[in-house]
């Protein structure tokens, strides 16, 4: 860069880059993002260690986590991060695939740009290819029954492979499938992931209820309640509001006493209302006054306070209780049910946690994640999220594909056939699109220590001979029928990745002018500073 002087038709602090320079700059930045996550793809992918400004460390293999922590600033690079976020939101897995694909599409587009193919032609070719790809994928996809536990567990295992949970992947896959089958129509948002370090991953468990990172508010309250009847309150068991506080005007000691008596009476009556409903557990989203705590404890009611709104909603689903905003409206039929509510402390100095468990037919659940260290439980959580995302996606559209690059080889093959029927330079773009798709098995091979060229050649030969489920079986170190090997993914991962990768690649290709204002230095957006390879 720097061989062309910017033309100053704009204020001095606005910098501008046009034409090929702009394209090159954007493509470079976007590709760097893809290069960064590329080595993490697949079960033998490497991990990244991310250290933030205050020294906190994250060790992960998860595409979206890496990109979010990187604090990327370059505008085109940020668009790549958006792909990962969209993929995460839509499927919950496949983030690396989506970003790598966009990077490859841009890399191949650059080849065409160098051959003077106009960007609009590339964009058109890519768009046609992407549309065709979605059609082809839907044709190749395999139907699965919603109660096919065996396949569902394989999908969860494929999602979690290589994510630091290897030792317990069968157990975790079972928990993931159990959880989703139990909450089915309520979906993935009703599954709470709670982490607890200590013990091993294999002690991760599914709790038919909710686990809260909370202790009871008063030590005289019971630690354990059986046949719990739970009042879910989003009103405070307090009376003071800032205004009344300041308005109270007390001039004599007896007035103060009267005031305190009055307050105590009101709090006591609040507790009476709770008691009258038959509740023996109170879970409160707001505060609970000391006096109310005392009376609750006296009535042998277990209470916790300041519970998150999202947890209140899950509790409502798990226990079938109704969240009440006005104590006067609290009735017995509003109470949630659980066979056991119990505060458990593991170890003397550990923080207690409240288990609301064995709810009858719960529509919300908790997976309590265990692992030796914080880094381990964090990575297991990300693995479980991928598993949940994939199984949920499959339960929705009931369509799966063979992983380990099998689907990509099959798809690239069909896209090339499609390209044959096209004329002119768009054909070139469609062929480059097919090549980009093929980069997924190529990188999988590379990351597994296999020779990518040999492997791709072998895979293509197998597919030409009609074996459309042949892919890379990393565990068995070679080429094989990945569907039979249980390497199975949701169709949705692939369609979503292709859609967002090609959209973003096209968006970036269409830009031929970067006007950056507000920065004092006369350089181009430089958010990738500190990343090697740029400038
Ligand atoms: P992403 O963020 O895109 O999900 P991953 O690191 O999870 O990236 O890797 C996903 C890729 O790994 C998919 O292409 C999937 O088919 C492949 N894969 C998963 N398990 C295996 C396996 N046992 N052998 C070969 N490939 C696998
Ligand atoms: Mg994955």
XYZ file of C-alpha atoms and ligand atoms in Angstrom:
563
model
C 0.000 0.000 0.000
C 0.952 3.618 -0.067
C 2.015 3.734 -3.685
C -1.061 5.744 -4.574
C -1.715 9.153 -3.057
C -5.279 9.756 -1.882
C -7.050 12.559 -3.769
C -8.079 15.279 -1.379
C -11.602 16.138 -2.453
C -12.611 15.320 1.088
C -11.659 16.875 4.412
C -8.163 16.088 5.530
C -9.139 13.627 8.222
C -11.115 11.522 5.742
C -9.152 8.902 3.917
C -10.221 7.174 0.788
C -9.297 4.167 -1.230
C -10.853 3.309 -4.550
C -11.063 0.609 -7.184
C -8.832 -2.450 -6.979
C -6.991 -1.044 -3.985
C -10.207 -0.911 -2.031
C -11.118 -4.436 -3.081
C -7.699 -5.789 -2.327
C -7.664 -4.158 1.068
C -11.065 -5.540 2.024
C -10.378 -9.002 0.673
C -7.068 -9.117 2.495
C -8.639 -8.209 5.816
C -11.527 -10.654 5.385
C -9.184 -13.464 4.371
C -7.026 -12.884 7.401
C -10.025 -13.550 9.582
C -10.657 -16.824 7.773
C -6.986 -17.779 7.998
C -7.090 -17.254 11.747
C -9.845 -19.776 12.407
C -8.920 -22.208 9.640
C -6.558 -24.291 11.764
C -9.320 -24.987 14.293
C -11.633 -26.704 11.779
C -12.548 -30.293 12.440
C -11.934 -32.800 15.216
C -8.163 -32.563 14.890
C -8.227 -28.792 14.685
C -5.992 -26.879 17.048
C -7.153 -24.608 19.862
C -6.516 -20.902 20.290
C -5.445 -19.255 23.486
C -6.949 -15.823 23.835
C -5.673 -13.418 26.429
C -7.717 -10.287 27.036
C -6.546 -6.883 28.268
C -6.854 -7.844 31.925
C -5.115 -11.155 31.428
C -8.112 -13.482 31.446
C -7.475 -16.530 29.344
C -9.840 -18.441 27.087
C -8.707 -21.641 25.425
C -11.074 -22.593 22.655
C -11.649 -24.237 19.331
C -14.927 -22.452 18.743
C -14.970 -20.119 15.740
C -17.401 -17.528 16.998
C -15.745 -17.351 20.427
C -12.346 -16.720 18.872
C -13.634 -13.980 16.610
C -15.654 -12.281 19.327
C -12.643 -12.137 21.628
C -10.342 -10.768 18.946
C -11.883 -7.284 18.963
C -11.551 -6.936 15.250
C -11.954 -3.405 13.859
C -11.408 -3.527 10.119
C -14.858 -3.057 8.550
C -14.567 -5.931 6.080
C -13.126 -8.184 8.758
C -16.060 -7.252 10.976
C -18.430 -8.485 8.282
C -16.731 -11.851 8.557
C -17.319 -11.866 12.283
C -20.973 -11.158 11.548
C -21.131 -14.366 9.484
C -19.996 -16.321 12.508
C -22.516 -14.585 14.736
C -25.364 -15.229 12.321
C -24.369 -18.861 12.046
C -24.228 -19.115 15.843
C -27.657 -17.533 16.186
C -29.292 -19.575 13.426
C -27.751 -22.998 14.066
C -25.380 -22.751 17.006
C -22.643 -24.609 15.118
C -20.696 -24.430 11.887
C -19.189 -21.024 12.558
C -15.698 -21.959 11.394
C -17.070 -23.583 8.271
C -19.038 -20.457 7.358
C -16.104 -18.091 7.873
C -13.610 -20.338 6.077
C -16.000 -20.625 3.163
C -16.350 -16.857 2.846
C -12.558 -16.528 2.962
C -12.140 -19.079 0.184
C -14.813 -17.442 -1.947
C -12.909 -14.160 -1.670
C -9.559 -15.798 -2.336
C -10.897 -17.361 -5.519
C -12.604 -14.131 -6.529
C -9.271 -12.407 -6.309
C -7.872 -14.827 -8.877
C -10.680 -13.851 -11.210
C -10.208 -10.153 -10.534
C -6.567 -10.582 -11.497
C -7.768 -12.042 -14.792
C -9.873 -8.909 -15.277
C -13.190 -10.579 -14.624
C -15.511 -7.802 -13.508
C -16.697 -8.004 -9.887
C -20.356 -7.888 -10.923
C -19.820 -10.999 -13.040
C -18.249 -12.791 -10.101
C -21.067 -11.678 -7.839
C -23.644 -12.979 -10.280
C -21.857 -16.298 -10.698
C -21.567 -16.726 -6.944
C -25.225 -15.907 -6.466
C -26.333 -18.442 -9.047
C -24.026 -21.046 -7.572
C -25.290 -20.421 -4.039
C -28.921 -20.775 -5.116
C -28.097 -23.971 -6.926
C -26.128 -25.241 -3.933
C -29.141 -24.893 -1.646
C -31.273 -26.855 -4.107
C -28.666 -29.584 -4.439
C -28.197 -29.828 -0.680
C -31.914 -30.290 -0.145
C -31.902 -33.086 -2.717
C -28.919 -34.897 -1.231
C -30.053 -34.527 2.396
C -31.270 -37.625 4.236
C -34.559 -37.715 6.139
C -34.438 -38.639 9.808
C -37.225 -39.585 12.211
C -37.584 -37.400 15.295
C -37.367 -40.383 17.613
C -34.248 -41.870 16.052
C -32.166 -41.512 19.205
C -29.221 -43.347 17.764
C -28.765 -40.919 14.871
C -29.552 -37.906 17.048
C -26.792 -38.915 19.444
C -24.384 -39.312 16.549
C -25.199 -35.791 15.429
C -24.446 -34.505 18.912
C -21.184 -36.446 18.997
C -20.110 -35.094 15.615
C -20.800 -31.574 16.857
C -18.792 -32.086 20.034
C -15.856 -34.026 18.609
C -12.604 -32.165 19.119
C -14.020 -29.768 21.666
C -12.251 -30.863 24.795
C -14.991 -33.237 25.912
C -13.769 -36.359 24.165
C -13.621 -38.481 27.284
C -17.311 -38.099 27.987
C -18.800 -37.519 24.575
C -21.181 -40.487 24.666
C -22.606 -39.345 27.976
C -22.846 -35.713 26.884
C -24.522 -36.670 23.613
C -27.105 -38.657 25.551
C -27.789 -35.729 27.873
C -28.155 -33.359 24.937
C -30.664 -35.632 23.194
C -32.560 -36.406 26.423
C -32.838 -32.720 27.191
C -34.130 -31.739 23.771
C -36.601 -34.599 23.615
C -37.971 -33.634 27.040
C -38.499 -29.937 26.196
C -39.231 -30.577 22.504
C -41.750 -27.948 21.524
C -40.360 -25.401 23.937
C -36.999 -25.687 22.257
C -33.471 -24.978 23.074
C -33.999 -21.774 25.069
C -35.564 -23.814 27.846
C -32.354 -25.652 28.565
C -30.206 -23.969 31.160
C -26.496 -24.629 31.201
C -25.027 -24.249 34.661
C -21.319 -24.727 35.238
C -19.591 -26.063 38.294
C -15.893 -26.684 38.442
C -14.612 -29.597 40.444
C -15.325 -33.291 39.767
C -14.887 -34.597 36.256
C -16.667 -34.026 32.948
C -18.199 -37.490 33.248
C -20.207 -36.288 36.243
C -22.054 -33.741 34.134
C -25.755 -34.397 34.688
C -29.189 -33.553 33.414
C -31.451 -32.163 36.082
C -35.190 -32.285 35.629
C -35.570 -28.805 36.903
C -33.432 -25.744 37.395
C -30.172 -25.202 39.224
C -29.591 -21.707 40.560
C -26.277 -20.277 41.607
C -27.948 -18.981 44.791
C -27.980 -19.596 48.499
C -30.997 -19.264 50.752
C -31.284 -15.791 52.250
C -31.396 -16.802 55.911
C -29.439 -19.538 57.634
C -32.432 -20.579 59.778
C -34.358 -21.550 56.694
C -34.596 -25.262 55.885
C -31.909 -26.522 53.529
C -34.117 -29.069 51.929
C -37.809 -29.153 51.145
C -39.580 -32.197 49.812
C -42.753 -31.883 47.755
C -41.958 -28.258 47.210
C -44.662 -25.758 46.421
C -42.881 -22.805 44.958
C -44.005 -19.192 44.840
C -42.356 -17.424 41.897
C -42.417 -13.709 42.648
C -41.299 -10.805 40.549
C -42.287 -8.310 43.240
C -40.022 -7.439 46.154
C -40.717 -8.570 49.700
C -39.759 -5.093 50.832
C -41.680 -1.922 51.424
C -39.287 0.920 51.236
C -39.001 2.790 48.024
C -36.546 5.705 47.801
C -39.328 8.291 47.866
C -41.064 7.152 51.020
C -37.671 6.947 52.668
C -36.995 10.597 52.226
C -40.502 11.747 53.037
C -40.683 10.170 56.464
C -40.460 12.916 58.965
C -39.831 11.767 62.470
C -39.625 14.148 65.391
C -40.102 11.956 68.442
C -38.729 8.520 69.443
C -42.208 7.057 69.767
C -42.975 8.147 66.222
C -39.975 6.222 65.002
C -41.079 3.179 66.913
C -44.551 3.470 65.480
C -43.120 3.739 62.034
C -40.918 0.674 62.474
C -43.808 -1.261 63.955
C -45.893 -0.312 60.977
C -43.196 -1.447 58.584
C -42.738 -4.729 60.381
C -46.460 -5.337 60.319
C -46.579 -4.827 56.574
C -43.661 -7.178 55.976
C -45.180 -9.745 58.278
C -48.417 -9.553 56.373
C -46.559 -10.100 53.103
C -45.081 -13.281 54.514
C -48.563 -14.262 55.745
C -49.839 -14.026 52.180
C -47.067 -16.296 50.968
C -47.804 -18.740 53.778
C -51.524 -18.701 53.133
C -50.981 -19.765 49.538
C -49.390 -22.964 50.842
C -45.933 -22.160 49.461
C -42.927 -23.662 51.211
C -40.371 -22.169 48.809
C -40.095 -18.579 47.614
C -38.053 -17.662 44.580
C -37.949 -13.930 44.207
C -36.665 -11.876 41.316
C -36.301 -8.810 43.535
C -35.121 -8.179 47.089
C -36.305 -9.681 50.384
C -36.148 -7.456 53.468
C -34.375 -8.731 56.611
C -37.611 -8.706 58.546
C -39.372 -10.694 55.812
C -36.455 -13.133 55.800
C -36.877 -13.612 59.531
C -40.596 -14.363 59.260
C -40.074 -16.658 56.271
C -37.432 -18.590 58.194
C -39.773 -18.789 61.182
C -42.418 -20.286 58.914
C -39.909 -22.872 57.630
C -40.045 -21.409 54.136
C -36.908 -21.594 52.004
C -36.301 -18.397 50.045
C -33.795 -17.027 47.538
C -33.724 -13.534 46.090
C -32.482 -11.527 43.099
C -32.911 -14.375 40.668
C -32.393 -13.445 37.017
C -35.487 -12.825 34.925
C -34.428 -15.472 32.375
C -34.098 -17.986 35.212
C -37.534 -17.024 36.546
C -38.979 -17.815 33.126
C -37.240 -21.167 33.006
C -38.407 -21.920 36.544
C -41.935 -21.185 35.482
C -41.625 -23.685 32.635
C -39.874 -26.293 34.737
C -42.222 -26.199 37.725
C -45.405 -25.154 35.911
C -45.744 -22.272 38.363
C -46.939 -18.796 37.489
C -44.787 -15.726 38.010
C -46.723 -13.395 40.305
C -46.293 -9.608 40.402
C -48.829 -8.807 43.082
C -48.811 -10.763 46.325
C -52.545 -10.307 46.756
C -53.014 -12.442 43.658
C -50.916 -15.357 44.876
C -53.029 -18.521 44.962
C -52.303 -22.154 45.521
C -52.789 -23.000 41.845
C -50.051 -20.527 40.887
C -47.398 -22.437 42.796
C -44.764 -24.426 40.960
C -43.976 -28.003 41.902
C -40.793 -29.942 42.411
C -40.187 -33.104 44.371
C -37.095 -31.622 45.935
C -35.683 -28.171 46.488
C -32.310 -28.316 48.123
C -29.292 -26.169 48.777
C -26.097 -28.101 48.226
C -22.592 -27.026 49.139
C -19.742 -29.052 47.785
C -16.767 -28.570 50.045
C -16.570 -26.340 53.076
C -15.771 -23.049 51.379
C -17.787 -23.621 48.257
C -20.747 -21.424 47.395
C -24.047 -23.198 47.796
C -26.318 -23.879 44.854
C -30.042 -24.334 44.867
C -31.369 -27.405 43.103
C -35.030 -27.366 42.128
C -35.238 -30.913 40.874
C -37.543 -33.735 39.849
C -40.259 -31.465 38.555
C -43.225 -33.374 37.111
C -42.998 -33.191 33.303
C -40.699 -30.167 33.219
C -40.686 -27.950 30.152
C -37.316 -26.512 31.125
C -34.219 -28.325 32.295
C -30.669 -27.791 33.452
C -27.519 -29.432 32.269
C -25.082 -29.133 35.153
C -21.650 -29.107 33.583
C -18.716 -30.434 35.546
C -15.027 -30.380 34.832
C -11.704 -30.100 36.571
C -11.002 -26.439 35.883
C -12.823 -23.345 34.765
C -11.275 -23.565 31.286
C -12.473 -27.117 30.940
C -16.068 -26.392 31.962
C -16.125 -23.371 29.655
C -15.027 -25.409 26.666
C -17.411 -28.240 27.542
C -20.196 -25.671 27.690
C -19.355 -24.505 24.180
C -19.291 -28.115 22.990
C -22.696 -28.799 24.549
C -24.090 -25.665 22.936
C -22.917 -26.930 19.556
C -24.500 -30.313 20.273
C -27.789 -28.743 21.353
C -27.806 -26.456 18.323
C -27.241 -29.286 15.894
C -29.769 -31.687 17.393
C -32.359 -28.904 17.663
C -31.785 -27.986 14.010
C -32.352 -31.596 13.006
C -35.476 -31.956 15.140
C -36.855 -28.945 13.275
C -36.335 -29.875 9.623
C -35.457 -33.571 10.020
C -32.696 -33.385 7.434
C -29.114 -34.531 7.789
C -25.997 -34.898 5.655
C -22.825 -36.973 5.820
C -19.981 -35.004 7.405
C -16.224 -35.236 7.241
C -16.261 -33.395 3.932
C -18.491 -35.953 2.158
C -21.311 -33.507 1.582
C -18.906 -30.844 0.319
C -17.327 -33.167 -2.253
C -20.753 -34.247 -3.457
C -21.927 -30.651 -3.621
C -18.854 -29.338 -5.444
C -19.250 -32.104 -7.984
C -22.858 -31.135 -8.724
C -22.050 -27.441 -8.868
C -19.396 -28.157 -11.496
C -22.008 -30.026 -13.528
C -24.231 -26.990 -13.193
C -21.374 -24.727 -14.350
C -21.095 -26.764 -17.549
C -24.478 -25.501 -18.620
C -23.478 -21.847 -18.142
C -21.850 -19.545 -20.616
C -18.946 -17.126 -20.451
C -17.221 -15.765 -17.435
C -19.992 -16.550 -14.988
C -19.067 -20.150 -15.570
C -15.613 -19.378 -14.230
C -17.108 -17.862 -11.109
C -19.347 -20.886 -10.540
C -16.347 -23.174 -10.880
C -14.465 -21.109 -8.342
C -17.470 -21.430 -6.053
C -17.222 -25.222 -6.318
C -13.533 -25.026 -5.518
C -14.270 -22.955 -2.433
C -16.724 -25.603 -1.194
C -14.028 -28.231 -1.656
C -11.729 -26.319 0.654
C -13.637 -27.717 3.653
C -12.505 -31.353 3.144
C -9.128 -30.040 2.078
C -8.654 -28.182 5.357
C -10.072 -31.097 7.349
C -7.404 -33.294 5.764
C -4.672 -30.745 6.395
C -5.675 -30.277 10.003
C -5.648 -34.042 10.517
C -2.133 -34.375 9.183
C -3.260 -36.019 5.954
C -2.086 -34.997 2.507
C -4.847 -32.753 1.176
C -4.139 -33.306 -2.511
C -4.075 -37.094 -2.233
C -7.194 -37.109 -0.126
C -9.193 -34.826 -2.415
C -8.189 -36.899 -5.429
C -9.242 -40.093 -3.682
C -12.523 -38.590 -2.505
C -13.391 -37.328 -5.963
C -12.673 -40.728 -7.505
C -14.957 -42.417 -4.970
C -17.740 -39.919 -5.631
C -17.342 -40.351 -9.372
C -17.829 -44.083 -8.771
C -21.133 -43.322 -7.013
C -20.103 -43.405 -3.347
C -21.646 -40.152 -2.274
C -21.106 -40.599 1.463
C -17.366 -40.968 1.183
C -15.506 -38.445 3.273
C -12.658 -38.143 5.719
C -13.019 -40.294 8.773
C -10.539 -38.679 11.074
C -10.816 -41.273 13.838
C -9.947 -44.063 11.437
C -7.383 -41.925 9.734
C -8.507 -42.046 6.184
C -11.233 -42.069 3.621
C -14.477 -43.910 4.247
C -18.253 -43.848 4.390
C -18.734 -41.122 6.961
C -22.480 -41.644 7.254
C -21.904 -45.213 8.383
C -19.113 -44.038 10.650
C -21.682 -41.842 12.387
C -20.187 -38.519 11.268
C -23.459 -36.768 10.664
C -24.439 -33.110 10.553
C -27.628 -31.136 10.169
C -28.420 -29.936 6.657
C -29.061 -26.522 8.163
C -25.377 -26.009 9.056
C -24.460 -26.284 5.409
C -27.278 -24.243 3.902
C -26.815 -21.471 6.437
C -23.031 -21.410 6.001
C -23.310 -21.214 2.221
C -25.987 -18.555 2.299
C -24.201 -16.218 4.659
C -20.711 -16.851 3.281
C -21.747 -16.048 -0.269
C -23.794 -13.039 0.780
C -20.865 -11.517 2.623
C -18.353 -12.388 -0.090
C -20.605 -10.658 -2.598
C -21.091 -7.673 -0.333
C -17.342 -7.233 -0.024
C -16.743 -7.764 -3.752
C -19.186 -5.045 -4.664
C -17.320 -2.386 -2.695
C -14.925 -0.332 -4.786
C -14.624 2.728 -2.640
C -13.702 3.000 1.025
C -14.229 6.388 2.585
C -13.100 6.464 6.165
C -13.813 9.561 8.184
C -12.965 10.643 11.695
C -9.504 9.157 11.869
C -6.662 11.648 11.971
C -4.058 9.464 10.317
C -4.184 9.518 6.502
C -4.242 5.733 6.372
C -6.906 3.214 5.619
C -8.982 1.536 8.286
C -6.419 -0.305 10.240
C -8.300 -2.482 12.624
C -6.126 -5.429 11.782
C -3.092 -3.791 13.317
C -1.035 -6.260 15.173
C -2.187 -9.106 12.987
C 0.639 -10.419 10.896
C 0.344 -10.305 7.162
C -1.410 -6.998 6.902
C 0.315 -3.965 5.333
P -17.449 -25.573 12.859
O -17.198 -24.383 13.716
O -17.582 -25.199 11.421
O -18.548 -26.433 13.349
P -15.702 -27.692 13.699
O -14.346 -27.470 14.245
O -16.779 -28.107 14.618
O -16.089 -26.392 12.918
O -15.563 -28.763 12.541
C -16.669 -29.183 11.783
C -16.221 -30.116 10.706
O -15.607 -31.269 11.255
C -17.383 -30.600 9.871
O -17.066 -30.507 8.512
C -17.549 -32.055 10.312
O -18.101 -32.871 9.296
C -16.142 -32.427 10.636
N -16.046 -33.592 11.537
C -16.601 -33.754 12.754
N -16.284 -34.969 13.290
C -15.504 -35.588 12.369
C -14.841 -36.860 12.299
N -14.921 -37.724 13.300
N -14.119 -37.125 11.205
C -14.037 -36.230 10.188
N -14.612 -35.030 10.200
C -15.356 -34.709 11.253
Mg -18.725 -27.575 15.001
